[in-house]
Short mmCIF file of C-alpha atoms and ligand atoms in Angstrom, two decimals:
data_model
loop_
_atom_site.label_atom_id
_atom_site.label_comp_id
_atom_site.label_asym_id
_atom_site.label_seq_id
_atom_site.Cartn_x
_atom_site.Cartn_y
_atom_site.Cartn_z
CA UNK P 1 21.67 -2.09 4.91
CA UNK P 2 18.61 -2.71 2.71
CA UNK P 3 18.13 1.06 2.52
CA UNK P 4 21.46 1.60 0.56
CA UNK P 5 20.14 0.59 -2.65
CA UNK P 6 21.76 -0.87 -5.65
CA UNK P 7 21.98 -1.04 -9.54
CA UNK P 8 18.97 -3.30 -11.13
CA UNK P 9 21.26 -4.84 -13.65
CA UNK P 10 24.46 -5.20 -15.14
CA UNK P 11 23.22 -2.47 -17.94
CA UNK P 12 22.46 -0.28 -15.13
CA UNK P 13 25.97 -0.23 -13.94
CA UNK P 14 27.40 0.13 -17.19
CA UNK P 15 25.26 3.30 -18.02
CA UNK P 16 25.94 4.80 -14.75
CA UNK P 17 29.92 4.16 -14.74
CA UNK P 18 30.01 5.17 -18.31
CA UNK P 19 27.99 8.35 -17.64
CA UNK P 20 30.41 8.90 -15.13
CA UNK P 21 33.46 8.36 -17.27
CA UNK P 22 31.77 9.96 -20.37
CA UNK P 23 31.91 14.21 -19.27
CA UNK P 24 33.63 17.08 -20.43
CA UNK P 25 36.66 15.50 -20.32
CA UNK P 26 35.71 13.79 -23.42
CA UNK P 27 33.92 16.55 -25.32
CA UNK P 28 35.78 19.64 -24.16
CA UNK P 29 39.22 18.46 -22.87
CA UNK P 30 40.29 15.72 -25.26
CA UNK P 31 39.84 17.47 -28.59
CA UNK P 32 42.08 20.32 -26.87
CA UNK P 33 44.55 17.93 -25.50
CA UNK P 34 44.74 16.00 -28.71
CA UNK P 35 44.67 19.11 -30.74
CA UNK P 36 47.95 20.63 -28.64
CA UNK P 37 49.73 17.30 -28.52
CA UNK P 38 49.65 16.17 -32.05
CA UNK P 39 46.52 14.87 -32.87
CA UNK P 40 46.98 11.14 -34.03
CA UNK P 41 50.00 10.85 -32.35
CA UNK P 42 48.36 11.66 -28.74
CA UNK P 43 45.62 9.32 -29.77
CA UNK P 44 47.74 6.55 -30.15
CA UNK P 45 49.55 7.07 -26.94
CA UNK P 46 46.35 7.69 -25.09
CA UNK P 47 45.04 4.30 -26.15
CA UNK P 48 48.19 2.66 -24.95
CA UNK P 49 47.59 4.34 -21.65
CA UNK P 50 44.01 3.29 -21.20
CA UNK P 51 45.10 -0.25 -22.02
CA UNK P 52 47.97 -0.63 -19.85
CA UNK P 53 46.96 1.41 -17.12
CA UNK P 54 43.30 2.80 -17.13
CA UNK P 55 41.49 -0.23 -17.36
CA UNK P 56 43.16 -2.27 -14.68
CA UNK P 57 43.00 0.70 -12.34
CA UNK P 58 39.27 0.74 -13.12
CA UNK P 59 38.95 -2.95 -12.58
CA UNK P 60 40.84 -2.23 -8.92
CA UNK P 61 38.60 0.64 -7.84
CA UNK P 62 35.32 -1.53 -8.99
CA UNK P 63 36.44 -4.44 -6.91
CA UNK P 64 37.43 -2.62 -3.81
CA UNK P 65 33.94 -1.25 -3.92
CA UNK P 66 31.95 -4.43 -4.80
CA UNK P 67 34.02 -6.64 -2.21
CA UNK P 68 33.06 -4.37 0.62
CA UNK P 69 29.54 -2.76 -0.48
CA UNK P 70 30.69 0.28 1.22
CA UNK P 71 31.55 4.15 0.24
CA UNK P 72 35.20 5.11 -0.30
CA UNK P 73 36.17 5.62 3.35
CA UNK P 74 34.46 2.51 4.59
CA UNK P 75 35.86 0.15 1.87
CA UNK P 76 39.47 1.28 2.60
CA UNK P 77 38.93 1.08 6.06
CA UNK P 78 37.23 -2.42 6.05
CA UNK P 79 40.06 -4.03 4.02
CA UNK P 80 43.14 -2.21 5.03
CA UNK P 81 42.38 -0.91 8.71
CA UNK P 82 42.15 2.78 9.93
CA UNK P 83 45.15 4.11 8.21
CA UNK P 84 43.99 3.25 4.97
CA UNK P 85 40.45 4.89 5.61
CA UNK P 86 42.44 7.88 5.11
CA UNK P 87 42.76 7.31 1.38
CA UNK P 88 38.96 6.88 1.38
CA UNK P 89 38.97 10.38 2.99
CA UNK P 90 41.23 12.01 0.44
CA UNK P 91 38.81 10.59 -2.31
CA UNK P 92 35.76 12.07 -0.76
CA UNK P 93 37.58 15.55 -0.18
CA UNK P 94 38.71 15.27 -3.85
CA UNK P 95 35.22 14.66 -5.16
CA UNK P 96 33.94 17.70 -3.31
CA UNK P 97 36.74 19.99 -4.66
CA UNK P 98 36.81 18.62 -8.19
CA UNK P 99 32.82 18.63 -8.42
CA UNK P 100 32.91 22.41 -7.08
CA UNK P 101 35.04 23.51 -10.14
CA UNK P 102 33.75 20.89 -12.64
CA UNK P 103 30.34 22.32 -11.99
CA UNK P 104 31.36 25.58 -13.03
CA UNK P 105 32.38 24.63 -16.45
CA UNK P 106 28.94 22.50 -16.66
CA UNK P 107 27.42 26.01 -15.94
CA UNK P 108 29.20 27.51 -18.88
CA UNK P 109 27.99 24.72 -21.20
CA UNK P 110 24.40 25.36 -19.95
CA UNK P 111 24.73 29.02 -20.38
CA UNK P 112 25.97 28.47 -24.07
CA UNK P 113 22.83 25.95 -24.62
CA UNK P 114 20.35 28.48 -23.66
CA UNK P 115 21.88 30.98 -25.91
CA UNK P 116 21.92 28.66 -29.09
CA UNK P 117 18.15 28.00 -28.27
CA UNK P 118 17.34 31.72 -28.16
CA UNK P 119 19.56 32.56 -30.95
CA UNK P 120 21.69 35.24 -29.11
CA UNK P 121 24.78 33.54 -30.48
CA UNK P 122 23.94 34.68 -34.29
CA UNK P 123 24.21 38.48 -33.20
CA UNK P 124 27.82 37.83 -31.78
CA UNK P 125 31.12 38.96 -33.84
CA UNK P 126 33.90 38.39 -31.42
CA UNK P 127 33.56 34.82 -29.74
CA UNK P 128 36.75 35.43 -27.67
CA UNK P 129 35.49 38.70 -25.89
CA UNK P 130 31.88 36.93 -25.73
CA UNK P 131 33.33 33.84 -23.92
CA UNK P 132 35.57 36.15 -21.53
CA UNK P 133 32.26 38.05 -20.84
CA UNK P 134 30.27 35.17 -20.20
CA UNK P 135 32.50 33.68 -17.66
CA UNK P 136 32.68 36.79 -15.84
CA UNK P 137 29.31 37.60 -15.76
CA UNK P 138 28.34 37.17 -12.04
CA UNK P 139 24.61 36.76 -12.31
CA UNK P 140 24.66 34.18 -15.35
CA UNK P 141 27.33 32.16 -13.64
CA UNK P 142 25.28 32.03 -10.33
CA UNK P 143 22.16 31.29 -12.37
CA UNK P 144 23.49 28.33 -14.74
CA UNK P 145 25.82 26.89 -12.10
CA UNK P 146 23.22 26.56 -9.35
CA UNK P 147 21.06 25.42 -11.87
CA UNK P 148 23.22 22.61 -12.85
CA UNK P 149 23.76 21.74 -9.29
CA UNK P 150 20.36 21.57 -8.60
CA UNK P 151 19.63 19.16 -11.44
CA UNK P 152 22.46 16.92 -10.26
CA UNK P 153 21.17 17.02 -6.66
CA UNK P 154 17.55 16.19 -7.99
CA UNK P 155 18.90 13.04 -9.71
CA UNK P 156 21.21 11.94 -6.90
CA UNK P 157 18.22 12.55 -4.31
CA UNK P 158 16.10 9.76 -6.04
CA UNK P 159 18.56 7.10 -5.40
CA UNK P 160 20.62 5.08 -7.09
CA UNK P 161 18.04 3.07 -9.16
CA UNK P 162 15.55 5.79 -9.72
CA UNK P 163 18.01 8.62 -9.95
CA UNK P 164 21.24 7.91 -11.03
CA UNK P 165 20.71 4.80 -13.11
CA UNK P 166 17.53 5.82 -14.89
CA UNK P 167 18.83 9.14 -15.75
CA UNK P 168 22.02 7.38 -17.03
CA UNK P 169 19.84 5.18 -19.28
CA UNK P 170 18.27 7.94 -20.83
CA UNK P 171 21.09 10.27 -21.25
CA UNK P 172 23.57 8.10 -22.17
CA UNK P 173 21.67 6.74 -25.49
CA UNK P 174 20.40 10.40 -26.24
CA UNK P 175 24.19 11.65 -26.20
CA UNK P 176 25.29 9.01 -28.42
CA UNK P 177 22.71 9.86 -31.01
CA UNK P 178 23.50 13.24 -30.83
CA UNK P 179 27.06 12.90 -31.12
CA UNK P 180 26.54 10.61 -34.22
CA UNK P 181 24.09 13.04 -35.89
CA UNK P 182 26.60 15.83 -35.45
CA UNK P 183 29.40 13.74 -36.98
CA UNK P 184 27.63 12.97 -40.03
CA UNK P 185 26.94 16.71 -40.16
CA UNK P 186 30.37 17.75 -39.83
CA UNK P 187 31.51 15.35 -42.59
CA UNK P 188 29.54 17.07 -45.26
CA UNK P 189 31.87 20.31 -44.80
CA UNK P 190 34.61 21.45 -47.01
CA UNK P 191 37.85 20.67 -45.71
CA UNK P 192 36.58 17.95 -43.40
CA UNK P 193 39.00 15.36 -44.56
CA UNK P 194 41.93 17.40 -43.77
CA UNK P 195 40.83 17.56 -40.09
CA UNK P 196 40.13 13.77 -40.24
CA UNK P 197 43.90 13.31 -41.41
CA UNK P 198 45.25 15.40 -38.70
CA UNK P 199 43.33 13.52 -36.22
CA UNK P 200 43.85 9.82 -37.57
CA UNK P 201 47.37 9.78 -39.26
CA UNK P 202 49.99 9.66 -36.53
CA UNK P 203 53.13 11.71 -36.88
CA UNK P 204 55.38 9.79 -34.88
CA UNK P 205 57.85 12.31 -34.41
CA UNK P 206 55.53 14.35 -32.43
CA UNK P 207 55.46 11.85 -29.71
CA UNK P 208 57.80 12.82 -26.52
CA UNK P 209 57.54 12.19 -23.02
CA UNK P 210 55.15 14.98 -22.67
CA UNK P 211 52.75 13.55 -24.92
CA UNK P 212 52.73 10.34 -22.66
CA UNK P 213 52.39 12.51 -19.44
CA UNK P 214 49.65 14.29 -21.06
CA UNK P 215 47.93 11.25 -22.20
CA UNK P 216 48.07 9.52 -19.13
CA UNK P 217 46.67 12.26 -17.29
CA UNK P 218 43.94 12.72 -19.85
CA UNK P 219 43.27 8.89 -19.41
CA UNK P 220 42.68 9.38 -15.76
CA UNK P 221 40.55 12.24 -15.86
CA UNK P 222 38.32 10.90 -18.49
CA UNK P 223 37.93 7.52 -17.05
CA UNK P 224 36.98 8.77 -13.79
CA UNK P 225 39.85 7.21 -11.81
CA UNK P 226 41.99 7.99 -8.88
CA UNK P 227 39.16 9.48 -6.87
CA UNK P 228 36.98 6.76 -5.68
CA UNK P 229 34.17 7.25 -7.83
CA UNK P 230 34.19 3.82 -9.30
CA UNK P 231 34.77 2.23 -5.64
CA UNK P 232 31.42 4.09 -4.83
CA UNK P 233 29.76 2.96 -8.10
CA UNK P 234 31.36 -0.54 -7.59
CA UNK P 235 29.83 -0.56 -4.14
CA UNK P 236 26.29 -0.79 -5.65
CA UNK P 237 26.93 -3.53 -7.89
CA UNK P 238 25.63 -7.17 -7.65
CA UNK P 239 28.01 -10.13 -6.54
CA UNK P 240 26.69 -12.00 -9.59
CA UNK P 241 28.18 -9.34 -11.96
CA UNK P 242 31.03 -9.65 -14.11
CA UNK P 243 33.44 -6.92 -13.10
CA UNK P 244 36.12 -7.42 -15.77
CA UNK P 245 33.51 -7.40 -18.46
CA UNK P 246 31.58 -4.15 -17.20
CA UNK P 247 34.89 -2.26 -16.69
CA UNK P 248 35.58 -3.35 -20.30
CA UNK P 249 32.32 -1.95 -21.57
CA UNK P 250 32.79 1.45 -19.54
CA UNK P 251 36.23 1.78 -20.89
CA UNK P 252 35.41 1.09 -24.37
CA UNK P 253 32.27 3.57 -24.41
CA UNK P 254 34.43 6.21 -22.73
CA UNK P 255 37.16 5.77 -25.50
CA UNK P 256 34.53 5.69 -28.25
CA UNK P 257 33.10 9.01 -27.31
CA UNK P 258 36.09 10.42 -26.68
CA UNK P 259 37.25 9.35 -30.25
CA UNK P 260 34.07 10.40 -31.67
CA UNK P 261 34.24 13.75 -30.17
CA UNK P 262 37.70 14.23 -31.88
CA UNK P 263 36.03 12.99 -35.12
CA UNK P 264 33.49 15.81 -34.78
CA UNK P 265 35.66 18.67 -33.73
CA UNK P 266 38.65 18.23 -36.23
CA UNK P 267 36.66 18.34 -39.29
CA UNK P 268 34.79 21.58 -37.90
CA UNK P 269 38.00 23.29 -36.84
CA UNK P 270 39.75 22.56 -39.92
CA UNK P 271 36.36 23.63 -42.21
CA UNK P 272 37.31 27.12 -40.79
CA UNK P 273 40.65 26.97 -41.38
CA UNK P 274 41.67 27.31 -37.66
CA UNK P 275 44.37 25.89 -35.67
CA UNK P 276 43.64 22.76 -33.60
CA UNK P 277 45.79 23.73 -30.80
CA UNK P 278 43.59 26.64 -29.27
CA UNK P 279 43.60 25.04 -25.79
CA UNK P 280 40.37 25.11 -23.38
CA UNK P 281 38.70 27.73 -25.56
CA UNK P 282 38.36 25.30 -28.44
CA UNK P 283 34.61 24.22 -27.37
CA UNK P 284 33.60 27.65 -26.04
CA UNK P 285 35.28 30.07 -28.51
CA UNK P 286 36.04 28.32 -31.64
CA UNK P 287 33.09 25.87 -32.19
CA UNK P 288 30.28 28.86 -31.44
CA UNK P 289 32.15 30.98 -33.95
CA UNK P 290 31.83 28.05 -36.51
CA UNK P 291 28.17 27.41 -35.67
CA UNK P 292 27.34 30.90 -36.47
CA UNK P 293 29.13 30.74 -39.78
CA UNK P 294 26.98 27.80 -40.68
CA UNK P 295 24.00 30.11 -41.45
CA UNK P 296 20.20 29.03 -40.50
CA UNK P 297 20.98 25.82 -39.33
CA UNK P 298 24.03 26.82 -37.19
CA UNK P 299 22.17 27.49 -33.83
CA UNK P 300 20.54 24.29 -34.19
CA UNK P 301 23.90 22.51 -34.69
CA UNK P 302 25.08 24.32 -31.89
CA UNK P 303 22.29 23.72 -29.55
CA UNK P 304 22.50 19.98 -30.09
CA UNK P 305 26.21 20.30 -29.50
CA UNK P 306 25.71 22.20 -26.01
CA UNK P 307 22.99 19.97 -24.97
CA UNK P 308 25.19 16.88 -25.79
CA UNK P 309 27.80 18.62 -23.49
CA UNK P 310 25.51 19.41 -20.69
CA UNK P 311 24.14 15.40 -20.70
CA UNK P 312 27.64 14.35 -20.43
CA UNK P 313 28.62 16.53 -17.65
CA UNK P 314 25.65 15.83 -15.77
CA UNK P 315 26.04 12.25 -15.57
CA UNK P 316 29.71 13.11 -14.59
CA UNK P 317 28.52 15.61 -11.71
CA UNK P 318 26.09 12.78 -10.54
CA UNK P 319 28.67 10.53 -10.04
CA UNK P 320 31.05 13.03 -8.27
CA UNK P 321 28.25 14.16 -5.96
CA UNK P 322 27.62 10.63 -5.03
CA UNK P 323 30.77 9.84 -3.26
CA UNK P 324 30.48 12.03 -0.38
CA UNK P 325 26.64 11.26 -0.40
CA UNK P 326 27.34 7.48 -0.31
CA UNK P 327 29.96 8.05 2.41
CA UNK P 328 27.53 10.12 4.76
CA UNK P 329 24.58 7.56 4.07
CA UNK P 330 26.84 4.63 4.96
CA UNK P 331 28.88 5.92 7.88
CA UNK P 332 26.63 8.24 9.56
CA UNK P 333 22.97 6.98 8.74
CA UNK P 334 21.63 10.28 7.63
CA UNK P 335 18.77 10.16 5.11
CA UNK P 336 19.77 10.31 1.53
CA UNK P 337 17.63 13.57 0.71
CA UNK P 338 19.09 15.38 3.75
CA UNK P 339 22.61 14.72 2.72
CA UNK P 340 22.44 15.47 -0.52
CA UNK P 341 21.07 18.85 -0.04
CA UNK P 342 23.74 19.76 2.53
CA UNK P 343 26.39 18.42 0.22
CA UNK P 344 25.43 20.14 -2.76
CA UNK P 345 24.74 23.18 -1.01
CA UNK P 346 28.26 23.14 0.53
CA UNK P 347 29.82 21.80 -2.87
CA UNK P 348 28.22 25.05 -4.41
CA UNK P 349 29.88 27.28 -2.04
CA UNK P 350 33.19 25.80 -2.15
CA UNK P 351 32.86 26.65 -5.80
CA UNK P 352 32.23 30.15 -5.43
CA UNK P 353 35.77 31.25 -5.44
CA UNK P 354 36.42 29.36 -8.73
CA UNK P 355 33.51 30.57 -10.36
CA UNK P 356 34.68 34.09 -9.87
CA UNK P 357 38.05 33.42 -10.96
CA UNK P 358 37.64 34.07 -14.68
CA UNK P 359 37.68 37.65 -14.55
CA UNK P 360 34.97 38.51 -12.20
CA UNK P 361 37.12 39.22 -9.02
CA UNK P 362 40.60 40.01 -9.36
CA UNK P 363 41.73 38.23 -6.07
CA UNK P 364 40.70 34.83 -7.30
CA UNK P 365 41.53 35.60 -10.72
CA UNK P 366 45.00 36.57 -10.18
CA UNK P 367 45.29 34.31 -7.24
CA UNK P 368 48.98 32.84 -7.48
CA UNK P 369 51.86 32.34 -9.60
CA UNK P 370 53.83 28.93 -10.57
CA UNK P 371 54.79 27.06 -13.45
CA UNK P 372 55.65 30.24 -15.06
CA UNK P 373 51.91 31.82 -15.20
CA UNK P 374 49.45 33.47 -13.19
CA UNK P 375 46.98 31.04 -11.76
CA UNK P 376 43.27 31.34 -10.99
CA UNK P 377 41.98 29.64 -8.14
CA UNK P 378 39.77 27.29 -10.44
CA UNK P 379 43.40 26.50 -11.95
CA UNK P 380 44.86 25.80 -8.35
CA UNK P 381 42.15 23.51 -7.45
CA UNK P 382 42.37 21.47 -10.74
CA UNK P 383 46.06 21.29 -10.42
CA UNK P 384 45.74 19.80 -7.00
CA UNK P 385 42.92 17.71 -7.32
CA UNK P 386 43.08 16.42 -10.73
CA UNK P 387 46.63 16.90 -12.35
CA UNK P 388 48.25 15.85 -8.96
CA UNK P 389 45.69 14.16 -7.09
CA UNK P 390 44.06 11.69 -9.63
CA UNK P 391 47.45 9.84 -10.22
CA UNK P 392 48.32 9.75 -6.65
CA UNK P 393 45.00 8.09 -6.04
CA UNK P 394 45.68 5.62 -8.64
CA UNK P 395 49.24 4.99 -7.45
CA UNK P 396 48.11 4.44 -3.67
CA UNK P 397 45.29 2.23 -4.84
CA UNK P 398 47.74 -0.25 -6.69
CA UNK P 399 49.96 0.00 -3.46
CA UNK P 400 47.01 -0.84 -1.40
CA UNK P 401 45.76 -3.90 -3.55
CA UNK P 402 49.38 -5.13 -3.57
CA UNK P 403 50.75 -4.75 -0.15
CA UNK P 404 47.67 -4.52 1.93
CA UNK P 405 44.38 -6.26 0.36
CA UNK P 406 46.59 -8.68 -1.37
CA UNK P 407 46.60 -9.58 -5.10
CA UNK P 408 44.83 -13.01 -4.14
CA UNK P 409 41.99 -11.31 -2.70
CA UNK P 410 41.55 -9.08 -5.66
CA UNK P 411 41.56 -12.03 -7.78
CA UNK P 412 38.96 -13.69 -5.80
CA UNK P 413 36.70 -10.89 -6.07
CA UNK P 414 36.95 -10.66 -9.70
CA UNK P 415 36.21 -14.41 -9.99
CA UNK P 416 32.86 -13.73 -8.52
CA UNK P 417 30.49 -13.68 -11.60
CA UNK P 418 33.05 -14.69 -13.79
CA UNK P 419 33.60 -18.47 -13.78
CA UNK P 420 36.32 -18.56 -16.10
CA UNK P 421 38.46 -15.68 -14.52
CA UNK P 422 40.86 -18.27 -12.68
CA UNK P 423 44.01 -19.07 -14.66
CA UNK P 424 42.86 -16.83 -17.66
CA UNK P 425 45.25 -14.47 -19.39
CA UNK P 426 43.15 -11.76 -17.86
CA UNK P 427 44.30 -12.46 -14.51
CA UNK P 428 47.92 -12.43 -15.17
CA UNK P 429 47.62 -9.41 -17.06
CA UNK P 430 45.78 -7.50 -14.08
CA UNK P 431 48.44 -9.11 -11.76
CA UNK P 432 51.12 -7.57 -13.81
CA UNK P 433 49.49 -4.19 -14.33
CA UNK P 434 48.62 -3.36 -10.76
CA UNK P 435 51.85 -4.78 -9.35
CA UNK P 436 54.40 -3.14 -11.83
CA UNK P 437 52.91 -0.79 -14.56
CA UNK P 438 50.38 1.12 -12.35
CA UNK P 439 52.44 1.81 -9.57
CA UNK P 440 55.42 2.76 -11.40
CA UNK P 441 54.08 4.96 -14.04
CA UNK P 442 51.42 6.79 -11.66
CA UNK P 443 54.05 7.26 -9.04
CA UNK P 444 56.25 8.77 -11.66
CA UNK P 445 53.78 10.92 -13.06
CA UNK P 446 53.05 12.01 -9.50
CA UNK P 447 56.42 13.00 -8.63
CA UNK P 448 57.08 14.73 -12.29
CA UNK P 449 53.71 16.79 -11.96
CA UNK P 450 54.45 17.98 -8.38
CA UNK P 451 58.10 19.00 -9.43
CA UNK P 452 57.08 20.64 -12.29
CA UNK P 453 53.98 22.54 -10.85
CA UNK P 454 55.03 23.44 -7.60
CA UNK P 455 58.87 23.63 -7.70
CA UNK P 456 59.39 24.87 -11.10
CA UNK P 457 61.67 21.83 -12.00
CA UNK P 458 60.79 20.28 -15.43
CA UNK P 459 62.30 17.16 -16.01
CA UNK P 460 60.64 16.20 -19.16
N1 LIG O 1 35.19 11.39 -16.22
C1 LIG O 1 34.70 12.66 -16.29
C2 LIG O 1 35.08 13.48 -17.62
O1 LIG O 1 35.27 13.07 -18.32
C3 LIG O 1 34.89 13.29 -15.10
C4 LIG O 1 34.82 12.66 -13.50
C5 LIG O 1 33.71 12.54 -13.15
C6 LIG O 1 35.77 12.19 -12.99
N2 LIG O 1 33.66 11.95 -11.91
C7 LIG O 1 35.29 11.51 -11.92
C8 LIG O 1 37.30 12.35 -12.96
C9 LIG O 1 35.77 11.14 -10.77
C10 LIG O 1 37.86 11.84 -11.94
C11 LIG O 1 37.02 10.99 -10.85
O2 LIG O 1 34.70 14.56 -17.49
#
């Protein structure tokens, strides 16, 4: 097992796991979810979800990985027997499918970064049309998505310490600095305050069950939960480290970046008098238009923004690729380099239909119909492996800890590297959350999502 590698320190783990968590979910998805679900009201519910369910599930995943020092499949199998191993397989399959789509969006971010740098964006008048053209331009799509996958593969091939950890230690602080600089700039714009108010003063009348449902989905997506990403990273963590404390850092970093992304985007959006509920196009349609209107400084601001988005995405794609890679290295004993080459090529190929589903190929674009709308294959993959799959993964993980691994063994693992854990409030809190909150809420979300999406039954 000596060749398996490990993080060099607590900071190494935190940087990598925070890198996994901070991604398109924070900067692309969080602001539009918040924009569509009442701004501050959503933020409030989101924080509660993180606290009550997200954080405990994160601790759960890390402890399963750290306890076994094995990949998702190996970890579940060792602690729970062969049947539970299938839950690990599900995590690995989900990672492959999720990454195949996530990489497509990362490719868009990459393309926009280049267009900001070369000034092309300044000559565009209709950003909506530009976005639709961009995401259906086959040669660009191939070039940028392949480029992104290559970068991801290159870093993962270098191993845990020299690749994943070193890259995260550079990319994460850089991301943070860029984010703060952009916020400082956005605050100088007219009407910035209106945006800040919308974002920070909750209108409690906007809260309903759907807000809760969306917020919990967002929390899972953003914290990289439900898919064995943190089992995988946890497996490279030393026994002397404090899991609860590391998870608290990762959760805080992720939440801080999502919060700051809102603080950047809402002032920008309100400065142009645009509605914040623009949906997934918010970052790719509305923001470039705003950058173009800022005059000479615009492309620079835009370039920094999209570089930030690329950095965020890259540390997430790394963590997703690491899931199947760790599995194949652990279980099959293949060399890391070979495994990385083969899996990244496969994932890229699996993603081609999704890549071509934004207008390039009609069959993939008008792929199917449910929830009252036409769905692209891209939507279908995200629906299954993100909206449905992540809560399911979290639900089954909590059942696993309670029924199979047993809560006492979970506590034993958490006590390693944390002498004051036993008897602490944290111990009781985690027990309560993993035994009741997490399974009840996640199970309910899973059932509601399946009914709503695939059976057209909307209960909330
Ligand atoms: N958390 C990332 C984001 O916010 C996405 C991500 C990376 C992820 N790895 C994951 C989500 C594993 C679920 C599971 O963009």
